[in-house]
DNA sequence: TGTACATCAGTGAACGCGCGTTCACTGATGTAC
DNA sequence: TGTACATCAGTGAACGCGCGTTCACTGATGTAC
């Protein structure tokens, strides 16, 4: 037996085999997925509990079984977003080899890709400007992780003599600002990850070598 | 006589001397000012025609004498914002001397200062993320002007041998992204223009010299 | 294994709220004579 | 200069709408014995 419980549960069945009964079985997850779809389509402000219910063919008030209110749902979405975001940045760095500048570049590309490929998460995480919800303590801790990865990479690069001196926090903020701006202004790759995919590497290469022309 | 018209008009009196009559006299301007106040306080989404009327001690529907609807009001605000924004960037460049890199730096500082000091305009212009209204033809023309100033400065800097080679549009997009990101993430100066005022110059100096450490 | 009961996920009607917008109106101002 | 009229800025009651949320409920599932 694979099940540890003696209950006649159904939710260890694969998703597609779960009967569509009165009890949905994974409504919480379905609500979060549908929320992301709706946000990606029309922005956070267009997210309504009613539409979620309609898409899931479930009553409008069903979400209240799983989330205290709409703000709680949004906070849950942001939390998942930051966790994935941190994973993506970390993985990009880990796969970029030993050069810290290359690691920085890989993280920058990953940042913009994440923004393009997970628009909904990105919007909930960073708000649309001043719409951003104040993160709760747990949420901002996850956000700090992502920033910390960047800062550590810069500090390591300085110790290795690859990156210029200066407060790693300030440098991290600057790099963060650059990729954040690219993401929001839409200069990076589209959602498909194809169009304009070269702009981010171009920008980061330029950032490494500097704008000032040197005699060569 | 100073007046060119024979009408017994009142609106060539200074603002503070205009009687508060049934006819407001400058309601259109007052609506725009109050709108900016409200947006600065609580964001674009919190702007309501009702609150505008309340603040101006005027009926809720009075704005309809001056703007077809709420979207028209927002478009008017964005247009004024872009015009001022262009002025600010242009003036910053003109006062920065002959070095194109210095001009770039001055424009970057002006950009972030504008974002901090005219939060409401900035929010209406660039939207809060995906909230941004699609600019009408006239509006995007004004927006292009601001970007054009930046692009021209870069091209001139390249011709003068001060700035590295590369497509001026791409370089302009990169610089724009950086200052835009700083503005949105709030790393720049506060509304008072004091706190953290050094971060933008730091970032732009770093951008000029590059992240890569060179043997000196 | 069967049955009574407890638990809890999902229902659907209804609520109050704030919003943008409409419409017929009123009152102030400008104009024709 | 005075008077009748036209214009138009501002009024306020009312509309319809979509929203988040409540509440008493019903039906499916799990558990105790």
PDB file of N, CA, C and O (backbone and C1' of nucleotides) in Angstrom, chain B residues 7-8 21-23 47-50 61 64 69-70, chain C residues 18-24 26-31:
ATOM      1  N   UNK B   7     -15.532  92.100 -22.497  1.00  0.00           N
ATOM      2  CA  UNK B   7     -16.371  91.393 -21.530  1.00  0.00           C
ATOM      3  C   UNK B   7     -15.981  91.764 -20.106  1.00  0.00           C
ATOM      4  O   UNK B   7     -14.810  92.016 -19.816  1.00  0.00           O
ATOM      5  N   UNK B   8     -16.983  91.746 -19.267  1.00  0.00           N
ATOM      6  CA  UNK B   8     -16.675  92.022 -17.855  1.00  0.00           C
ATOM      7  C   UNK B   8     -16.182  90.741 -17.194  1.00  0.00           C
ATOM      8  O   UNK B   8     -16.797  90.226 -16.272  1.00  0.00           O
ATOM      9  N   UNK B  21     -17.980  82.402  -6.396  1.00  0.00           N
ATOM     10  CA  UNK B  21     -19.361  82.497  -6.800  1.00  0.00           C
ATOM     11  C   UNK B  21     -19.869  81.164  -7.279  1.00  0.00           C
ATOM     12  O   UNK B  21     -19.186  80.157  -7.223  1.00  0.00           O
ATOM     13  N   UNK B  22     -21.044  81.197  -7.777  1.00  0.00           N
ATOM     14  CA  UNK B  22     -21.659  80.013  -8.357  1.00  0.00           C
ATOM     15  C   UNK B  22     -20.767  79.480  -9.477  1.00  0.00           C
ATOM     16  O   UNK B  22     -20.487  78.300  -9.559  1.00  0.00           O
ATOM     17  N   UNK B  23     -20.319  80.391 -10.273  1.00  0.00           N
ATOM     18  CA  UNK B  23     -19.361  79.997 -11.295  1.00  0.00           C
ATOM     19  C   UNK B  23     -17.970  80.040 -10.711  1.00  0.00           C
ATOM     20  O   UNK B  23     -17.500  81.086 -10.283  1.00  0.00           O
ATOM     21  N   UNK B  47      -8.569  57.501  -6.913  1.00  0.00           N
ATOM     22  CA  UNK B  47      -9.120  58.755  -7.425  1.00  0.00           C
ATOM     23  C   UNK B  47     -10.588  58.574  -7.811  1.00  0.00           C
ATOM     24  O   UNK B  47     -10.917  57.730  -8.643  1.00  0.00           O
ATOM     25  N   UNK B  48     -11.448  59.361  -7.180  1.00  0.00           N
ATOM     26  CA  UNK B  48     -12.872  59.282  -7.523  1.00  0.00           C
ATOM     27  C   UNK B  48     -13.414  60.678  -7.778  1.00  0.00           C
ATOM     28  O   UNK B  48     -12.996  61.646  -7.143  1.00  0.00           O
ATOM     29  N   UNK B  49     -14.335  60.745  -8.700  1.00  0.00           N
ATOM     30  CA  UNK B  49     -14.940  62.035  -9.011  1.00  0.00           C
ATOM     31  C   UNK B  49     -15.677  62.582  -7.795  1.00  0.00           C
ATOM     32  O   UNK B  49     -15.724  63.788  -7.572  1.00  0.00           O
ATOM     33  N   UNK B  50     -16.245  61.691  -7.025  1.00  0.00           N
ATOM     34  CA  UNK B  50     -16.965  62.123  -5.825  1.00  0.00           C
ATOM     35  C   UNK B  50     -16.059  62.864  -4.861  1.00  0.00           C
ATOM     36  O   UNK B  50     -16.414  63.915  -4.321  1.00  0.00           O
ATOM     37  N   UNK B  61     -20.930  66.024  -9.906  1.00  0.00           N
ATOM     38  CA  UNK B  61     -21.040  65.944 -11.359  1.00  0.00           C
ATOM     39  C   UNK B  61     -20.481  67.181 -12.054  1.00  0.00           C
ATOM     40  O   UNK B  61     -20.458  67.239 -13.279  1.00  0.00           O
ATOM     41  N   UNK B  64     -18.047  66.998 -15.007  1.00  0.00           N
ATOM     42  CA  UNK B  64     -18.515  66.623 -16.345  1.00  0.00           C
ATOM     43  C   UNK B  64     -18.705  67.832 -17.253  1.00  0.00           C
ATOM     44  O   UNK B  64     -18.902  67.692 -18.451  1.00  0.00           O
ATOM     45  N   UNK B  69     -15.358  62.323 -19.326  1.00  0.00           N
ATOM     46  CA  UNK B  69     -15.508  61.280 -18.313  1.00  0.00           C
ATOM     47  C   UNK B  69     -14.190  61.156 -17.552  1.00  0.00           C
ATOM     48  O   UNK B  69     -13.253  61.932 -17.785  1.00  0.00           O
ATOM     49  N   UNK B  70     -14.126  60.172 -16.694  1.00  0.00           N
ATOM     50  CA  UNK B  70     -12.954  60.052 -15.840  1.00  0.00           C
ATOM     51  C   UNK B  70     -11.695  59.754 -16.649  1.00  0.00           C
ATOM     52  O   UNK B  70     -10.614  60.290 -16.362  1.00  0.00           O
TER      53      UNK B  70
ATOM     54  P    DG C  18     -19.361  53.612   1.491  1.00  0.00           P
ATOM     55  O5'  DG C  18     -18.623  53.778   0.100  1.00  0.00           O
ATOM     56  C5'  DG C  18     -17.572  52.903  -0.260  1.00  0.00           C
ATOM     57  C4'  DG C  18     -17.370  53.015  -1.745  1.00  0.00           C
ATOM     58  C3'  DG C  18     -17.436  54.468  -2.246  1.00  0.00           C
ATOM     59  O3'  DG C  18     -16.273  54.724  -3.024  1.00  0.00           O
ATOM     60  C1'  DG C  18     -18.950  53.079  -3.470  1.00  0.00           C
ATOM     61  P    DC C  19     -15.980  56.095  -3.687  1.00  0.00           P
ATOM     62  O5'  DC C  19     -16.353  55.829  -5.199  1.00  0.00           O
ATOM     63  C5'  DC C  19     -15.668  54.781  -5.875  1.00  0.00           C
ATOM     64  C4'  DC C  19     -16.422  54.391  -7.109  1.00  0.00           C
ATOM     65  C3'  DC C  19     -16.757  55.563  -8.015  1.00  0.00           C
ATOM     66  O3'  DC C  19     -15.637  55.828  -8.842  1.00  0.00           O
ATOM     67  C1'  DC C  19     -18.549  53.964  -7.884  1.00  0.00           C
ATOM     68  P    DG C  20     -15.607  57.217  -9.636  1.00  0.00           P
ATOM     69  O5'  DG C  20     -16.494  56.867 -10.910  1.00  0.00           O
ATOM     70  C5'  DG C  20     -16.076  55.845 -11.777  1.00  0.00           C
ATOM     71  C4'  DG C  20     -17.065  55.692 -12.907  1.00  0.00           C
ATOM     72  C3'  DG C  20     -17.221  56.941 -13.762  1.00  0.00           C
ATOM     73  O3'  DG C  20     -17.380  56.541 -15.121  1.00  0.00           O
ATOM     74  C1'  DG C  20     -19.309  56.395 -12.741  1.00  0.00           C
ATOM     75  P    DT C  21     -17.419  57.636 -16.272  1.00  0.00           P
ATOM     76  O5'  DT C  21     -18.997  57.873 -16.385  1.00  0.00           O
ATOM     77  C5'  DT C  21     -19.845  56.744 -16.575  1.00  0.00           C
ATOM     78  C4'  DT C  21     -21.298  57.167 -16.480  1.00  0.00           C
ATOM     79  C3'  DT C  21     -21.653  58.453 -17.239  1.00  0.00           C
ATOM     80  O3'  DT C  21     -22.521  58.102 -18.318  1.00  0.00           O
ATOM     81  C1'  DT C  21     -22.715  58.327 -15.125  1.00  0.00           C
ATOM     82  P    DT C  22     -23.116  59.180 -19.314  1.00  0.00           P
ATOM     83  O5'  DT C  22     -24.595  59.410 -18.731  1.00  0.00           O
ATOM     84  C5'  DT C  22     -25.562  58.352 -18.739  1.00  0.00           C
ATOM     85  C4'  DT C  22     -26.913  58.948 -18.375  1.00  0.00           C
ATOM     86  C3'  DT C  22     -27.130  60.315 -18.993  1.00  0.00           C
ATOM     87  O3'  DT C  22     -27.920  60.299 -20.203  1.00  0.00           O
ATOM     88  C1'  DT C  22     -27.633  60.315 -16.620  1.00  0.00           C
ATOM     89  P    DC C  23     -29.524  60.177 -20.379  1.00  0.00           P
ATOM     90  O5'  DC C  23     -30.201  61.276 -19.414  1.00  0.00           O
ATOM     91  C5'  DC C  23     -31.172  60.830 -18.448  1.00  0.00           C
ATOM     92  C4'  DC C  23     -31.768  62.004 -17.711  1.00  0.00           C
ATOM     93  C3'  DC C  23     -32.029  63.226 -18.596  1.00  0.00           C
ATOM     94  O3'  DC C  23     -33.369  63.650 -18.417  1.00  0.00           O
ATOM     95  C1'  DC C  23     -30.822  63.856 -16.658  1.00  0.00           C
ATOM     96  P    DA C  24     -34.169  64.428 -19.597  1.00  0.00           P
ATOM     97  O5'  DA C  24     -35.022  65.419 -18.713  1.00  0.00           O
ATOM     98  C5'  DA C  24     -35.685  64.920 -17.564  1.00  0.00           C
ATOM     99  C4'  DA C  24     -35.644  65.940 -16.444  1.00  0.00           C
ATOM    100  C3'  DA C  24     -36.123  67.347 -16.849  1.00  0.00           C
ATOM    101  O3'  DA C  24     -36.922  67.885 -15.816  1.00  0.00           O
ATOM    102  C1'  DA C  24     -33.951  67.482 -15.967  1.00  0.00           C
ATOM    103  P    DT C  26     -36.127  73.977 -11.542  1.00  0.00           P
ATOM    104  O5'  DT C  26     -34.741  74.735 -11.307  1.00  0.00           O
ATOM    105  C5'  DT C  26     -34.098  74.560 -10.055  1.00  0.00           C
ATOM    106  C4'  DT C  26     -32.826  75.375  -9.993  1.00  0.00           C
ATOM    107  C3'  DT C  26     -33.053  76.892 -10.100  1.00  0.00           C
ATOM    108  O3'  DT C  26     -32.237  77.517  -9.133  1.00  0.00           O
ATOM    109  C1'  DT C  26     -31.454  76.208 -11.671  1.00  0.00           C
ATOM    110  P    DG C  27     -32.731  78.898  -8.524  1.00  0.00           P
ATOM    111  O5'  DG C  27     -31.333  79.637  -8.494  1.00  0.00           O
ATOM    112  C5'  DG C  27     -30.146  78.899  -8.278  1.00  0.00           C
ATOM    113  C4'  DG C  27     -29.008  79.506  -9.059  1.00  0.00           C
ATOM    114  C3'  DG C  27     -29.042  81.038  -9.158  1.00  0.00           C
ATOM    115  O3'  DG C  27     -27.715  81.496  -8.974  1.00  0.00           O
ATOM    116  C1'  DG C  27     -28.858  80.137 -11.299  1.00  0.00           C
ATOM    117  P    DA C  28     -27.457  82.991  -8.556  1.00  0.00           P
ATOM    118  O5'  DA C  28     -26.302  83.337  -9.593  1.00  0.00           O
ATOM    119  C5'  DA C  28     -25.128  82.532  -9.572  1.00  0.00           C
ATOM    120  C4'  DA C  28     -24.355  82.757 -10.843  1.00  0.00           C
ATOM    121  C3'  DA C  28     -24.010  84.222 -11.142  1.00  0.00           C
ATOM    122  O3'  DA C  28     -22.633  84.291 -11.466  1.00  0.00           O
ATOM    123  C1'  DA C  28     -25.114  83.233 -13.004  1.00  0.00           C
ATOM    124  P    DT C  29     -21.938  85.664 -11.575  1.00  0.00           P
ATOM    125  O5'  DT C  29     -21.756  85.807 -13.141  1.00  0.00           O
ATOM    126  C5'  DT C  29     -21.138  84.744 -13.865  1.00  0.00           C
ATOM    127  C4'  DT C  29     -21.428  84.905 -15.330  1.00  0.00           C
ATOM    128  C3'  DT C  29     -21.102  86.299 -15.900  1.00  0.00           C
ATOM    129  O3'  DT C  29     -20.001  86.157 -16.789  1.00  0.00           O
ATOM    130  C1'  DT C  29     -23.142  85.437 -16.738  1.00  0.00           C
ATOM    131  P    DG C  30     -19.471  87.392 -17.584  1.00  0.00           P
ATOM    132  O5'  DG C  30     -20.246  87.257 -18.967  1.00  0.00           O
ATOM    133  C5'  DG C  30     -20.012  86.122 -19.791  1.00  0.00           C
ATOM    134  C4'  DG C  30     -20.766  86.269 -21.099  1.00  0.00           C
ATOM    135  C3'  DG C  30     -20.479  87.549 -21.881  1.00  0.00           C
ATOM    136  O3'  DG C  30     -20.421  87.212 -23.267  1.00  0.00           O
ATOM    137  C1'  DG C  30     -22.783  87.418 -21.443  1.00  0.00           C
ATOM    138  P    DT C  31     -20.274  88.284 -24.397  1.00  0.00           P
ATOM    139  O5'  DT C  31     -21.788  88.425 -24.889  1.00  0.00           O
ATOM    140  C5'  DT C  31     -22.439  87.309 -25.480  1.00  0.00           C
ATOM    141  C4'  DT C  31     -23.688  87.784 -26.209  1.00  0.00           C
ATOM    142  C3'  DT C  31     -23.502  88.998 -27.109  1.00  0.00           C
ATOM    143  O3'  DT C  31     -24.301  88.800 -28.266  1.00  0.00           O
ATOM    144  C1'  DT C  31     -25.183  89.455 -25.528  1.00  0.00           C
TER     145       DT C  31
END
